[in-house]
Short mmCIF file of N, CA and C in Angstrom, two decimals:
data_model
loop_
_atom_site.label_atom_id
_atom_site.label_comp_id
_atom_site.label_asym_id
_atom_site.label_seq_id
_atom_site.Cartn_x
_atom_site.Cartn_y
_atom_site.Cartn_z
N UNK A 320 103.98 142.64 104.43
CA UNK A 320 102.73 143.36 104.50
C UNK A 320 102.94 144.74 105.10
N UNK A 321 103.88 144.87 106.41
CA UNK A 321 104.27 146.19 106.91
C UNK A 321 104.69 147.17 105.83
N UNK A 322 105.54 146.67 104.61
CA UNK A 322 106.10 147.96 104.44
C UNK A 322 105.14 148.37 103.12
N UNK A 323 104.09 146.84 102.57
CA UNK A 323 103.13 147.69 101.69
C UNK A 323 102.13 148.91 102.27
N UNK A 324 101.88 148.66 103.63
CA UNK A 324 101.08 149.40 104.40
C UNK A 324 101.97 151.13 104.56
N UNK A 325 103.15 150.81 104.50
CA UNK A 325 103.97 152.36 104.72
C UNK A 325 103.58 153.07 103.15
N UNK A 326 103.90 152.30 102.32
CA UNK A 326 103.40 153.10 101.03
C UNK A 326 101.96 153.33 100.38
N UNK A 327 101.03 153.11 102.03
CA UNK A 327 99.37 153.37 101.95
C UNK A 327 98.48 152.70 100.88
N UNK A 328 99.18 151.43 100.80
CA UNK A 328 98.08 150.79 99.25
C UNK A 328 97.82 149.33 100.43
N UNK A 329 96.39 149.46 100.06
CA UNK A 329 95.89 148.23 100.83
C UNK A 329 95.27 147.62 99.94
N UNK A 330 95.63 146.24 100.68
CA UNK A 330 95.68 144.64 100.17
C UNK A 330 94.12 144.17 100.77
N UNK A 331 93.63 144.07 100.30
CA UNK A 331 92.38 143.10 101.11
C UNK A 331 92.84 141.87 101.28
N UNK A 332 91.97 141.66 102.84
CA UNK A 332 92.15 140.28 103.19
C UNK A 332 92.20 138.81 102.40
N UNK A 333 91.45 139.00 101.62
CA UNK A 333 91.04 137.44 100.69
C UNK A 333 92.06 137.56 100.03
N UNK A 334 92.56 138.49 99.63
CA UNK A 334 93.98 138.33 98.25
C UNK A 334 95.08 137.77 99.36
N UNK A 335 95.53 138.55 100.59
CA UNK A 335 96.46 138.21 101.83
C UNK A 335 95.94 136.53 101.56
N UNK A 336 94.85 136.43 101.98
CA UNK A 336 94.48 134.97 102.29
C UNK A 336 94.82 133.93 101.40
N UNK A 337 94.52 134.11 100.28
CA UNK A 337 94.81 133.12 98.94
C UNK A 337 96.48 133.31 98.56
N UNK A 338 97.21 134.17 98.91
CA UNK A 338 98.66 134.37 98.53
C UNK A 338 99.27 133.69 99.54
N UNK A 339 98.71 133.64 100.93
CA UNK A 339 99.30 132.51 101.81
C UNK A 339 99.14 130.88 101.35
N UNK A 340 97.89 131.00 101.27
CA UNK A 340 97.61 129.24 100.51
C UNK A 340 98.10 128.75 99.63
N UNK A 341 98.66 129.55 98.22
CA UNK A 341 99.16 129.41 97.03
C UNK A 341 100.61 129.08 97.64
N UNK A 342 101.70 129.71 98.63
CA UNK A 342 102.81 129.49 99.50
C UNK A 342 102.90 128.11 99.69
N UNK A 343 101.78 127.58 100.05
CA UNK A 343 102.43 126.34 100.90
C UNK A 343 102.48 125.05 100.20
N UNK A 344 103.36 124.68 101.09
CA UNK A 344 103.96 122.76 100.11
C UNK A 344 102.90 122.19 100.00
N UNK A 345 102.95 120.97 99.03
CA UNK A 345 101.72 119.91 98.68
C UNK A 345 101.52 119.38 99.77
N UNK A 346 102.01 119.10 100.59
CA UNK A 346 101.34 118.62 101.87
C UNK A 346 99.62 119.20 102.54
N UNK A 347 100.17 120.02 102.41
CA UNK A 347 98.75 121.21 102.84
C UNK A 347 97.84 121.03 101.70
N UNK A 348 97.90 120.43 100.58
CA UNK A 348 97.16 120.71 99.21
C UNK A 348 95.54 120.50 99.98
N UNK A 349 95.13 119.00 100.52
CA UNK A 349 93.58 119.03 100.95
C UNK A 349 93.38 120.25 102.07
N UNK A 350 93.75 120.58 103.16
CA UNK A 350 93.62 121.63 103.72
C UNK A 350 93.45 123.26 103.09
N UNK A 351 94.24 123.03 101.60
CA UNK A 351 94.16 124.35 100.91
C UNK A 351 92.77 124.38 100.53
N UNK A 352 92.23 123.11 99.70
CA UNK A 352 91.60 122.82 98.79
C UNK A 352 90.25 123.21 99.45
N UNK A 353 90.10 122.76 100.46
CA UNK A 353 89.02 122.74 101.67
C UNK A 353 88.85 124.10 101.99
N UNK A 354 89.78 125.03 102.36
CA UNK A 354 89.55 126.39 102.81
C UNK A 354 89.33 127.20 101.45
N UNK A 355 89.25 127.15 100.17
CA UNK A 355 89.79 127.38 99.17
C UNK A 355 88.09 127.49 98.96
N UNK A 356 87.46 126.31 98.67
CA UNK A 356 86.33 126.13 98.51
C UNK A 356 85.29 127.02 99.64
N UNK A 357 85.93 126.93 100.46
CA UNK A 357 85.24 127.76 101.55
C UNK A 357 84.92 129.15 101.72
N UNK A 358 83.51 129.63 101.91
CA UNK A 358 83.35 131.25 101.15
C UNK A 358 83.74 131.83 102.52
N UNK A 359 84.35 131.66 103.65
CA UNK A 359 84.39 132.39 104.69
C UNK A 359 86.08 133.12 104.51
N UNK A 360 87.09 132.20 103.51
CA UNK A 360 88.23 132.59 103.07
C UNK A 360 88.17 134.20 103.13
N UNK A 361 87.35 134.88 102.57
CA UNK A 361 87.36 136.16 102.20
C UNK A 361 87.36 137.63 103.56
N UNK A 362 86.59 136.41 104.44
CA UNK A 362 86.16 137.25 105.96
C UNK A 362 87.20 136.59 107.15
N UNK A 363 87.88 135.52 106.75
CA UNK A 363 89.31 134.67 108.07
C UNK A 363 89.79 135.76 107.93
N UNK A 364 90.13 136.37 109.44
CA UNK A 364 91.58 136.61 109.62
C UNK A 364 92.57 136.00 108.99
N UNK A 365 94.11 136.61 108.97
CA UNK A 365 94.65 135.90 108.69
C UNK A 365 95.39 135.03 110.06
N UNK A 366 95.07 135.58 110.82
CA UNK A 366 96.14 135.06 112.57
C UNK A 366 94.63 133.58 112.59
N UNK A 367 93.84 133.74 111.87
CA UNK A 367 92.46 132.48 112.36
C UNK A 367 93.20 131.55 111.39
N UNK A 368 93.33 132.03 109.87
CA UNK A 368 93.80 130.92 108.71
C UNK A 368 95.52 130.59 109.43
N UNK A 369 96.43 131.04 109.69
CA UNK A 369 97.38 130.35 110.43
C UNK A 369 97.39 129.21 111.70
N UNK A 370 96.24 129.55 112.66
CA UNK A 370 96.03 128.69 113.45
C UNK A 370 94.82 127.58 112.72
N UNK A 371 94.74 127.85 111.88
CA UNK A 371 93.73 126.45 111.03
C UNK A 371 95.06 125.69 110.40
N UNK A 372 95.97 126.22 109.78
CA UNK A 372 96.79 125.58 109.16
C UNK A 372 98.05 125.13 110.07
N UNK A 373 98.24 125.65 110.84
CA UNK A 373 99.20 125.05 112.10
C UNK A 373 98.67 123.93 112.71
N UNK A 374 96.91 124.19 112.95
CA UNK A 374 96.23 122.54 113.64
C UNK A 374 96.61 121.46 112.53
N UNK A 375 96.31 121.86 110.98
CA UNK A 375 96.47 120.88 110.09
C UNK A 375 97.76 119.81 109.44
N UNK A 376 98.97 121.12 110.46
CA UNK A 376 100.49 120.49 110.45
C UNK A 376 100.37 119.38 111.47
N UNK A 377 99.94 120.05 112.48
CA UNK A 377 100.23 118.93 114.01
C UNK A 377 99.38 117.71 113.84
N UNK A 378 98.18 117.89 112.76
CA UNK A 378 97.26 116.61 112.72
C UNK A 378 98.17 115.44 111.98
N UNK A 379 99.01 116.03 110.67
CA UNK A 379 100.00 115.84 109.95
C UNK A 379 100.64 114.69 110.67
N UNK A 380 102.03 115.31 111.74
CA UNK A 380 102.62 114.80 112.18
C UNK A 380 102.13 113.92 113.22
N UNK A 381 101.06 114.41 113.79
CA UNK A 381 100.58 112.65 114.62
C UNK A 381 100.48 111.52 114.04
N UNK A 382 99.70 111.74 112.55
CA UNK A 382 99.86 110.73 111.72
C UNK A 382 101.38 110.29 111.67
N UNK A 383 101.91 111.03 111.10
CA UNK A 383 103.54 110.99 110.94
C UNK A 383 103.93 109.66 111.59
N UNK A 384 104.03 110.13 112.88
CA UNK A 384 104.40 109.41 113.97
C UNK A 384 103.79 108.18 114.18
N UNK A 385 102.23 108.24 113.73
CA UNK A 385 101.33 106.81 113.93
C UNK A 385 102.14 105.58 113.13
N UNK A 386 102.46 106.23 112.30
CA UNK A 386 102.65 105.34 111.26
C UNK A 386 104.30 104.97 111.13
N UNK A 387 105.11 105.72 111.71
CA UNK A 387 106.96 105.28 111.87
C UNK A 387 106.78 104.31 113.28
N UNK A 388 105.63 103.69 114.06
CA UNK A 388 106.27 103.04 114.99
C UNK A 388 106.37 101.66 114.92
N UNK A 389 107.34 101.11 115.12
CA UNK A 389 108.00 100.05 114.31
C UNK A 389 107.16 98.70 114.43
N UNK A 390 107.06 98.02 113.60
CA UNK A 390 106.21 96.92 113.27
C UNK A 390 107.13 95.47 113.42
N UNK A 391 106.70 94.84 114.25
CA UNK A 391 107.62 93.46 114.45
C UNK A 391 107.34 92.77 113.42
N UNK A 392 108.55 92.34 112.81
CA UNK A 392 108.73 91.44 111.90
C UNK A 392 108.20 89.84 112.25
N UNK A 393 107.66 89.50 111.49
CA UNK A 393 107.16 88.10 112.08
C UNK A 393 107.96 86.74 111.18
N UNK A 394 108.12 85.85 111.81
CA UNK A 394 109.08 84.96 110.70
C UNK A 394 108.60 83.56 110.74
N UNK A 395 108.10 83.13 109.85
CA UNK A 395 107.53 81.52 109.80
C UNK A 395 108.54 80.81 109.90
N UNK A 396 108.81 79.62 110.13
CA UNK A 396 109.66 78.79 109.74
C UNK A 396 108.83 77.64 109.58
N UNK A 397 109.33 76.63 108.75
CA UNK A 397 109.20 75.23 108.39
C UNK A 397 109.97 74.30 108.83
N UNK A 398 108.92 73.40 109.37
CA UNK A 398 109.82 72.27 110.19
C UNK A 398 110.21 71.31 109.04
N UNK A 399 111.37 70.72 109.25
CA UNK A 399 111.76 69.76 108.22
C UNK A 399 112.10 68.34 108.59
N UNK A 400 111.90 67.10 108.72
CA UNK A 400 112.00 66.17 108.65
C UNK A 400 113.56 65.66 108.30
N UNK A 401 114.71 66.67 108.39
CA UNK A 401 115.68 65.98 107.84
C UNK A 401 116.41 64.86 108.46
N UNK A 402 116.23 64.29 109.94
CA UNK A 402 116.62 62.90 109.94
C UNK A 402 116.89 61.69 109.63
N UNK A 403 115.02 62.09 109.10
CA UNK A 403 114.37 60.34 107.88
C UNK A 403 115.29 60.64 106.61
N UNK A 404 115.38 61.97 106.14
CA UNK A 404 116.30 62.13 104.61
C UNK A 404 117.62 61.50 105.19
N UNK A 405 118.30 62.02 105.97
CA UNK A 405 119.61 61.95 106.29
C UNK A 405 119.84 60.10 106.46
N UNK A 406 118.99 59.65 107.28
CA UNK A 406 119.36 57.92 107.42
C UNK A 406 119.40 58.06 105.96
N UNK A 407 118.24 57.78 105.51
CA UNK A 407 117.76 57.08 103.92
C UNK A 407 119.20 57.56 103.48
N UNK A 408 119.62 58.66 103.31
CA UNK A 408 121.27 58.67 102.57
C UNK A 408 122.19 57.93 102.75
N UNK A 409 121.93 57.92 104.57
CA UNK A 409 123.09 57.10 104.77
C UNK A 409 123.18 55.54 104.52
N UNK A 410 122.01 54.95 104.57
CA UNK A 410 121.66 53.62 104.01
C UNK A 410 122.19 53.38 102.75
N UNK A 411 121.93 54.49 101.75
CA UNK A 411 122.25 54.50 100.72
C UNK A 411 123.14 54.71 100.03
N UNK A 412 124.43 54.80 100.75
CA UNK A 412 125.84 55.28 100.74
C UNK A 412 126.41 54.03 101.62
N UNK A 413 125.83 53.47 102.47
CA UNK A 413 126.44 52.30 102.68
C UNK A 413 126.31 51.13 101.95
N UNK A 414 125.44 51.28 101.31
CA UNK A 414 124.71 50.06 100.50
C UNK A 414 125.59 50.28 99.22
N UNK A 415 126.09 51.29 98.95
CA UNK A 415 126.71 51.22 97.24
C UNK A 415 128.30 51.19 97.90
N UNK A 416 128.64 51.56 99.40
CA UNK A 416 130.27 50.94 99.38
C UNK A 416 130.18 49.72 99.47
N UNK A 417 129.48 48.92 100.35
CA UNK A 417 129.74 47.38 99.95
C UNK A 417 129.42 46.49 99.15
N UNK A 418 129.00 46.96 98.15
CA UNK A 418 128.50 46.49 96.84
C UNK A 418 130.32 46.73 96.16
N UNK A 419 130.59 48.07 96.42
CA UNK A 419 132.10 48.74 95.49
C UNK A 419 133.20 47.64 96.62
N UNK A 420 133.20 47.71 97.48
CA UNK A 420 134.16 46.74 98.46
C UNK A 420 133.78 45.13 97.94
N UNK A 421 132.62 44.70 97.94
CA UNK A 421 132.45 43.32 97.67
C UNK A 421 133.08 43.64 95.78
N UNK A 422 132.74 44.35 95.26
CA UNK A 422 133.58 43.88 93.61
C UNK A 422 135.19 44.10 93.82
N UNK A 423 135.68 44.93 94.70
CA UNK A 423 137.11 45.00 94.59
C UNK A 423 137.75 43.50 94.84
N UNK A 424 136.79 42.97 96.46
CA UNK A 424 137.53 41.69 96.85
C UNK A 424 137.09 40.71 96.19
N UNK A 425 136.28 40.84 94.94
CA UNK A 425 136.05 39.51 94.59
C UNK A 425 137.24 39.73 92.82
N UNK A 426 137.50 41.11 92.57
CA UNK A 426 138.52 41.28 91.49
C UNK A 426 139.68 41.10 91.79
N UNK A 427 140.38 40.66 93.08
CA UNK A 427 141.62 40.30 93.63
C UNK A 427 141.41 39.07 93.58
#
C-alpha cells in the first residue's frame, strides 16, 4: 500500500478491505462471508477488519484445542463362562478314550 501511495493513486478503503478478505484461507470463509455481507465493510478501518479477523483466528483455535483433548477409550468386555465349556470337553474326551482303550483291550 506504501509504495502505491508514493506514486499518488489512491485506493479506497472498501477495495483495501475486500482485497484483504479475498487473501484469506477457507478457514476464514464464514467470517469473510459475514463481514462481506456487512455494509459497514466500506467505512472498517482496515487496523478494525484485522483485529476482527485475528479475534476470529483465536476463536478458531480454542475450538482447535477443545476438540484435540484426548478422549478415553472405553472397552467392554464379555464375561465368558469358559469353565462349564472346558469340563464338558473334558468329560468328553475322556469318555471317547475309554470307549478307544476298552475296544483296544477287548481286540487283544
Amino acid at each position: 500500500m506504501n509504495s502505491i501511495a508514493l506514486l499518488k493513486r489512491h485506493i479506497p478503503r472498501a477495495e483495501i478491505n475486500r482485497k484483504i478478505l479475498r487473501s484469506l484461507p477457507k478457514k476464514f470463509a464464514p467470517k469473510v462471508t459475514t463481514l462481506q455481507d456487512s455494509t459497514l465493510i466500506s467505512a472498517m478501518e482496515t487496523l478494525t477488519l484485522f483485529s476482527e479477523l485475528e479475534e476470529f483466528d483465536n476463536q478458531l483455535r480454542r475450538y482447535d484445542e477443545e476438540d484435540e483433548v484426548p478422549r478415553k477409550k472405553t472397552l467392554a468386555l464379555h464375561a465368558d463362562d469358559s469353565n462349564e465349556d472346558s469340563d464338558e470337553d473334558i468329560a468328553l474326551l475322556t469318555k471317547k478314550f475309554q470307549k478307544n482303550l476298552a475296544k483296544k483291550k477287548s481286540a487283544n
